[in-house]
């Protein structure tokens, strides 16, 4: 069951590579209010970078399209991130999620989904050929004991 | 992304500074391959001490370097890897393919 949403952001940008850095930095700024450790924040930035890069490189290979990024802070200190495109879609999700599999040539390593899986608690990928892909990632931020005043 | 290179006696050292993401890696791969073609190294040292962020695009760069240098009969060593980049390399199991110090 989905936890109650306490706060969220939603943005949309053009699938230009220059927006990858913007997207991960904006997400990290939003997640900072959850008081994450530096490692947690870096994991989130890395996972977002992978998901957004996939949308930019694979969803719209020879054109520009819209990428939407939504992040919600849910009850239980859980961050949920959704990256959605309306691009060409993934014909075989299981294959695409395998390590070292890529259709992006030698510029890509095929490790994007592996990194997302490794750095987040849960990863869901939905896709339809010709209609686009939605990646949902969830990560619980461990609560830290605050020093006594 | 900036790359500083030093080559002596078929040992090539490339020091990377900046973000090794999709945009940064694309540019870095091009420069790295030019440097490899010029130096034809037996030993390629990739110094990541200046890398402020890395995602799987950095892995593509490493695999590309390894393929190129192996064809020359050489080897690749990665050193001074910051914590965030190290976590990416570990998650991908790159330490099994390339020496990291």
mmCIF file of C-alpha atoms in Angstrom:
data_model
loop_
_atom_site.group_PDB
_atom_site.id
_atom_site.type_symbol
_atom_site.label_atom_id
_atom_site.label_comp_id
_atom_site.label_asym_id
_atom_site.label_seq_id
_atom_site.Cartn_x
_atom_site.Cartn_y
_atom_site.Cartn_z
ATOM 1 C CA UNK A 1 0.000 0.000 0.000
ATOM 2 C CA UNK A 2 1.274 3.453 -0.854
ATOM 3 C CA UNK A 3 2.182 5.696 2.076
ATOM 4 C CA UNK A 4 0.518 9.096 2.434
ATOM 5 C CA UNK A 5 2.261 11.867 0.472
ATOM 6 C CA UNK A 6 3.523 14.710 2.675
ATOM 7 C CA UNK A 7 5.206 16.848 0.043
ATOM 8 C CA UNK A 8 5.988 16.613 -3.661
ATOM 9 C CA UNK A 9 7.544 18.373 -6.638
ATOM 10 C CA UNK A 10 6.785 17.910 -10.290
ATOM 11 C CA UNK A 11 8.700 19.207 -13.285
ATOM 12 C CA UNK A 12 8.941 18.689 -16.995
ATOM 13 C CA UNK A 13 11.873 19.384 -19.269
ATOM 14 C CA UNK A 14 13.076 18.816 -22.822
ATOM 15 C CA UNK A 15 15.176 15.709 -23.461
ATOM 16 C CA UNK A 16 18.406 17.629 -23.818
ATOM 17 C CA UNK A 17 21.523 16.173 -22.199
ATOM 18 C CA UNK A 18 22.192 19.516 -20.535
ATOM 19 C CA UNK A 19 19.133 18.873 -18.324
ATOM 20 C CA UNK A 20 20.575 15.707 -16.719
ATOM 21 C CA UNK A 21 22.703 17.684 -14.284
ATOM 22 C CA UNK A 22 19.823 20.027 -13.528
ATOM 23 C CA UNK A 23 17.427 17.140 -12.818
ATOM 24 C CA UNK A 24 19.678 15.282 -10.369
ATOM 25 C CA UNK A 25 20.709 18.478 -8.565
ATOM 26 C CA UNK A 26 17.090 19.687 -8.248
ATOM 27 C CA UNK A 27 16.045 16.288 -6.885
ATOM 28 C CA UNK A 28 18.906 16.296 -4.372
ATOM 29 C CA UNK A 29 17.855 19.778 -3.169
ATOM 30 C CA UNK A 30 14.280 18.535 -2.656
ATOM 31 C CA UNK A 31 15.418 15.343 -0.873
ATOM 32 C CA UNK A 32 17.693 17.349 1.457
ATOM 33 C CA UNK A 33 14.673 18.244 3.633
ATOM 34 C CA UNK A 34 14.482 14.550 4.641
ATOM 35 C CA UNK A 35 17.837 14.937 6.417
ATOM 36 C CA UNK A 36 19.616 12.203 4.464
ATOM 37 C CA UNK A 37 23.249 11.229 4.967
ATOM 38 C CA UNK A 38 25.708 12.258 2.269
ATOM 39 C CA UNK A 39 25.766 8.667 0.985
ATOM 40 C CA UNK A 40 21.960 8.558 0.742
ATOM 41 C CA UNK A 41 21.904 11.867 -1.120
ATOM 42 C CA UNK A 42 24.597 10.701 -3.541
ATOM 43 C CA UNK A 43 22.737 7.424 -4.157
ATOM 44 C CA UNK A 44 19.563 9.367 -4.997
ATOM 45 C CA UNK A 45 21.428 11.735 -7.323
ATOM 46 C CA UNK A 46 23.065 8.807 -9.100
ATOM 47 C CA UNK A 47 19.820 6.859 -9.546
ATOM 48 C CA UNK A 48 18.025 9.958 -10.896
ATOM 49 C CA UNK A 49 20.899 10.616 -13.281
ATOM 50 C CA UNK A 50 20.577 7.070 -14.642
ATOM 51 C CA UNK A 51 16.801 7.242 -15.105
ATOM 52 C CA UNK A 52 16.854 10.685 -16.731
ATOM 53 C CA UNK A 53 19.799 9.773 -18.996
ATOM 54 C CA UNK A 54 17.939 6.638 -20.130
ATOM 55 C CA UNK A 55 14.926 8.777 -21.052
ATOM 56 C CA UNK A 56 17.080 11.264 -22.949
ATOM 57 C CA UNK A 57 19.283 8.735 -24.761
ATOM 58 C CA UNK A 58 16.891 5.855 -25.407
ATOM 59 C CA UNK A 59 13.357 7.285 -25.422
ATOM 60 C CA UNK A 60 14.068 10.016 -27.949
ATOM 61 C CA UNK A 61 17.166 8.849 -29.888
ATOM 62 C CA UNK A 62 16.819 11.143 -32.904
ATOM 63 C CA UNK A 63 14.402 13.742 -31.648
ATOM 64 C CA UNK A 64 13.498 15.879 -28.665
ATOM 65 C CA UNK A 65 10.618 15.089 -26.363
ATOM 66 C CA UNK A 66 9.299 15.761 -22.896
ATOM 67 C CA UNK A 67 10.646 14.096 -19.760
ATOM 68 C CA UNK A 68 8.716 14.461 -16.539
ATOM 69 C CA UNK A 69 10.236 14.062 -13.098
ATOM 70 C CA UNK A 70 8.158 13.826 -9.960
ATOM 71 C CA UNK A 71 9.331 13.238 -6.413
ATOM 72 C CA UNK A 72 7.188 12.668 -3.341
ATOM 73 C CA UNK A 73 8.090 12.500 0.313
ATOM 74 C CA UNK A 74 5.824 9.863 1.819
ATOM 75 C CA UNK A 75 5.016 8.882 5.393
ATOM 76 C CA UNK A 76 7.730 6.757 6.945
ATOM 77 C CA UNK A 77 10.473 8.981 5.453
ATOM 78 C CA UNK A 78 10.194 7.329 2.049
ATOM 79 C CA UNK A 79 11.188 9.165 -1.127
ATOM 80 C CA UNK A 80 9.399 8.117 -4.305
ATOM 81 C CA UNK A 81 10.772 9.298 -7.644
ATOM 82 C CA UNK A 82 8.971 8.926 -10.973
ATOM 83 C CA UNK A 83 10.686 9.566 -14.320
ATOM 84 C CA UNK A 84 8.358 9.395 -17.280
ATOM 85 C CA UNK A 85 8.756 9.866 -21.011
ATOM 86 C CA UNK A 86 6.491 9.483 -24.019
ATOM 87 C CA UNK A 87 9.196 8.112 -26.276
ATOM 88 C CA UNK A 88 9.660 4.889 -28.211
ATOM 89 C CA UNK A 89 9.333 2.524 -25.229
ATOM 90 C CA UNK A 90 11.231 -0.641 -24.274
ATOM 91 C CA UNK A 91 10.241 -3.831 -26.172
ATOM 92 C CA UNK A 92 11.680 -6.233 -23.565
ATOM 93 C CA UNK A 93 12.011 -4.777 -20.052
ATOM 94 C CA UNK A 94 13.534 -7.921 -18.557
ATOM 95 C CA UNK A 95 16.312 -7.889 -21.139
ATOM 96 C CA UNK A 96 16.858 -4.145 -20.733
ATOM 97 C CA UNK A 97 17.332 -4.601 -16.984
ATOM 98 C CA UNK A 98 20.097 -7.164 -17.424
ATOM 99 C CA UNK A 99 23.608 -5.896 -16.596
ATOM 100 C CA UNK A 100 25.701 -4.852 -19.613
ATOM 101 C CA UNK A 101 22.704 -4.872 -21.985
ATOM 102 C CA UNK A 102 22.474 -1.682 -24.012
ATOM 103 C CA UNK A 103 21.178 -0.450 -27.328
ATOM 104 C CA UNK A 104 23.099 2.797 -26.885
ATOM 105 C CA UNK A 105 26.393 1.745 -28.483
ATOM 106 C CA UNK A 106 29.819 2.084 -26.891
ATOM 107 C CA UNK A 107 28.914 5.370 -25.233
ATOM 108 C CA UNK A 108 26.667 3.464 -22.811
ATOM 109 C CA UNK A 109 27.658 0.696 -20.417
ATOM 110 C CA UNK A 110 24.299 -1.031 -19.990
ATOM 111 C CA UNK A 111 24.625 -0.691 -16.217
ATOM 112 C CA UNK A 112 21.998 2.024 -15.657
ATOM 113 C CA UNK A 113 19.225 -0.224 -14.304
ATOM 114 C CA UNK A 114 21.740 -2.184 -12.210
ATOM 115 C CA UNK A 115 22.878 1.055 -10.541
ATOM 116 C CA UNK A 116 19.252 2.157 -9.963
ATOM 117 C CA UNK A 117 18.399 -1.235 -8.422
ATOM 118 C CA UNK A 118 21.483 -1.176 -6.271
ATOM 119 C CA UNK A 119 21.039 2.374 -4.950
ATOM 120 C CA UNK A 120 17.269 2.345 -4.389
ATOM 121 C CA UNK A 121 15.068 0.006 -2.328
ATOM 122 C CA UNK A 122 12.548 -0.622 -5.085
ATOM 123 C CA UNK A 123 12.522 -0.104 -8.844
ATOM 124 C CA UNK A 124 9.496 -0.525 -11.082
ATOM 125 C CA UNK A 125 9.651 -0.134 -14.869
ATOM 126 C CA UNK A 126 6.528 0.069 -17.036
ATOM 127 C CA UNK A 127 6.791 0.556 -20.766
ATOM 128 C CA UNK A 128 4.795 0.280 -23.956
ATOM 129 C CA UNK A 129 6.412 0.390 -27.393
ATOM 130 C CA UNK A 130 5.622 3.668 -29.117
ATOM 131 C CA UNK A 131 3.999 5.109 -25.994
ATOM 132 C CA UNK A 132 6.806 5.612 -23.518
ATOM 133 C CA UNK A 133 8.361 4.429 -20.278
ATOM 134 C CA UNK A 134 7.727 5.132 -16.601
ATOM 135 C CA UNK A 135 10.378 4.363 -13.984
ATOM 136 C CA UNK A 136 9.365 4.510 -10.315
ATOM 137 C CA UNK A 137 12.022 4.294 -7.602
ATOM 138 C CA UNK A 138 11.558 4.239 -3.848
ATOM 139 C CA UNK A 139 14.131 4.771 -1.130
ATOM 140 C CA UNK A 140 13.623 4.919 2.613
ATOM 141 C CA UNK A 141 15.800 7.514 4.282
ATOM 142 C CA UNK A 142 17.070 6.193 7.607
ATOM 143 C CA UNK A 143 16.098 8.435 10.501
ATOM 144 C CA UNK A 144 19.062 9.737 12.395
ATOM 145 C CA UNK A 145 19.165 10.458 16.094
ATOM 146 C CA UNK A 146 19.334 14.193 16.635
ATOM 147 C CA UNK A 147 21.843 15.361 19.275
ATOM 148 C CA UNK A 148 20.161 16.402 22.524
ATOM 149 C CA UNK A 149 19.784 20.167 22.996
ATOM 150 C CA UNK B 1 35.028 17.738 -17.763
ATOM 151 C CA UNK B 2 38.757 18.402 -18.003
ATOM 152 C CA UNK B 3 41.448 15.867 -18.757
ATOM 153 C CA UNK B 4 45.099 16.371 -17.996
ATOM 154 C CA UNK B 5 47.509 13.934 -19.618
ATOM 155 C CA UNK B 6 51.085 12.915 -18.967
ATOM 156 C CA UNK B 7 52.945 10.343 -21.013
ATOM 157 C CA UNK B 8 56.382 8.854 -20.414
ATOM 158 C CA UNK B 9 57.887 5.697 -21.872
ATOM 159 C CA UNK B 10 54.521 4.194 -22.959
ATOM 160 C CA UNK B 11 52.960 4.907 -19.579
ATOM 161 C CA UNK B 12 50.003 7.243 -19.921
ATOM 162 C CA UNK B 13 48.365 9.010 -16.995
ATOM 163 C CA UNK B 14 45.035 10.785 -17.520
ATOM 164 C CA UNK B 15 43.612 12.885 -14.703
ATOM 165 C CA UNK B 16 39.874 13.603 -14.896
ATOM 166 C CA UNK B 17 38.212 16.628 -13.286
ATOM 167 C CA UNK B 18 34.498 17.427 -13.252
ATOM 168 C CA UNK B 19 31.273 15.452 -13.724
ATOM 169 C CA UNK B 20 31.567 12.120 -15.521
ATOM 170 C CA UNK B 21 27.944 11.875 -16.606
ATOM 171 C CA UNK B 22 26.537 11.288 -20.102
ATOM 172 C CA UNK B 23 27.667 14.695 -21.402
ATOM 173 C CA UNK B 24 31.027 14.679 -19.611
ATOM 174 C CA UNK B 25 31.862 11.082 -20.546
ATOM 175 C CA UNK B 26 31.089 11.590 -24.228
ATOM 176 C CA UNK B 27 33.630 14.389 -24.404
ATOM 177 C CA UNK B 28 36.098 12.537 -22.156
ATOM 178 C CA UNK B 29 35.963 9.331 -24.246
ATOM 179 C CA UNK B 30 36.869 11.302 -27.367
ATOM 180 C CA UNK B 31 39.830 13.016 -25.692
ATOM 181 C CA UNK B 32 40.954 9.806 -23.979
ATOM 182 C CA UNK B 33 41.001 7.875 -27.255
ATOM 183 C CA UNK B 34 43.048 10.581 -28.947
ATOM 184 C CA UNK B 35 45.552 10.431 -26.071
ATOM 185 C CA UNK B 36 45.710 6.606 -26.260
ATOM 186 C CA UNK B 37 46.251 6.681 -30.023
ATOM 187 C CA UNK B 38 49.087 9.181 -29.587
ATOM 188 C CA UNK B 39 50.841 7.455 -26.665
ATOM 189 C CA UNK B 40 50.088 3.760 -27.476
ATOM 190 C CA UNK B 41 50.478 2.984 -23.749
ATOM 191 C CA UNK B 42 51.418 -0.312 -22.144
ATOM 192 C CA UNK B 43 50.029 1.020 -18.910
ATOM 193 C CA UNK B 44 47.115 3.460 -18.714
ATOM 194 C CA UNK B 45 46.479 5.126 -15.370
ATOM 195 C CA UNK B 46 43.073 6.793 -14.951
ATOM 196 C CA UNK B 47 43.243 9.238 -12.055
ATOM 197 C CA UNK B 48 39.698 10.026 -10.860
ATOM 198 C CA UNK B 49 40.704 12.305 -7.967
ATOM 199 C CA UNK B 50 38.967 15.318 -9.556
ATOM 200 C CA UNK B 51 35.705 13.541 -10.449
ATOM 201 C CA UNK B 52 32.890 15.318 -8.597
ATOM 202 C CA UNK B 53 30.084 13.026 -9.833
ATOM 203 C CA UNK B 54 29.957 9.808 -11.828
ATOM 204 C CA UNK B 55 27.145 7.599 -13.123
ATOM 205 C CA UNK B 56 27.236 4.549 -15.408
ATOM 206 C CA UNK B 57 28.568 6.772 -18.214
ATOM 207 C CA UNK B 58 31.908 6.621 -16.379
ATOM 208 C CA UNK B 59 31.754 2.824 -16.557
ATOM 209 C CA UNK B 60 31.379 3.047 -20.347
ATOM 210 C CA UNK B 61 34.529 5.188 -20.418
ATOM 211 C CA UNK B 62 36.477 2.645 -18.350
ATOM 212 C CA UNK B 63 35.338 -0.307 -20.477
ATOM 213 C CA UNK B 64 36.245 1.602 -23.617
ATOM 214 C CA UNK B 65 39.716 2.407 -22.225
ATOM 215 C CA UNK B 66 40.264 -1.214 -21.268
ATOM 216 C CA UNK B 67 39.254 -2.511 -24.702
ATOM 217 C CA UNK B 68 41.515 -0.032 -26.477
ATOM 218 C CA UNK B 69 44.563 -0.610 -24.262
ATOM 219 C CA UNK B 70 44.113 -4.393 -24.262
ATOM 220 C CA UNK B 71 44.316 -4.299 -28.048
ATOM 221 C CA UNK B 72 47.748 -2.716 -27.576
ATOM 222 C CA UNK B 73 48.735 -5.489 -25.155
ATOM 223 C CA UNK B 74 48.545 -3.124 -22.187
ATOM 224 C CA UNK B 75 46.569 -2.770 -18.965
ATOM 225 C CA UNK B 76 44.447 -0.170 -17.184
ATOM 226 C CA UNK B 77 44.638 0.964 -13.575
ATOM 227 C CA UNK B 78 42.103 3.302 -11.941
ATOM 228 C CA UNK B 79 43.243 5.285 -8.921
ATOM 229 C CA UNK B 80 42.174 7.966 -6.433
ATOM 230 C CA UNK B 81 38.465 7.207 -6.880
ATOM 231 C CA UNK B 82 36.198 9.449 -4.744
ATOM 232 C CA UNK B 83 33.580 7.720 -2.568
ATOM 233 C CA UNK B 84 30.533 8.395 -4.786
ATOM 234 C CA UNK B 85 32.257 7.117 -7.924
ATOM 235 C CA UNK B 86 33.616 4.137 -5.981
ATOM 236 C CA UNK B 87 30.093 3.135 -4.958
ATOM 237 C CA UNK B 88 29.063 3.184 -8.634
ATOM 238 C CA UNK B 89 32.056 1.041 -9.624
ATOM 239 C CA UNK B 90 31.347 -1.403 -6.791
ATOM 240 C CA UNK B 91 27.641 -1.679 -7.644
ATOM 241 C CA UNK B 92 28.604 -2.565 -11.217
ATOM 242 C CA UNK B 93 31.354 -4.993 -10.145
ATOM 243 C CA UNK B 94 33.986 -3.174 -12.221
ATOM 244 C CA UNK B 95 36.719 -4.222 -9.783
ATOM 245 C CA UNK B 96 36.440 -7.735 -11.267
ATOM 246 C CA UNK B 97 37.342 -6.413 -14.720
ATOM 247 C CA UNK B 98 39.771 -3.567 -14.088
ATOM 248 C CA UNK B 99 42.324 -2.962 -11.323
ATOM 249 C CA UNK B 100 41.228 -0.216 -8.911
ATOM 250 C CA UNK B 101 43.575 1.271 -6.346
#
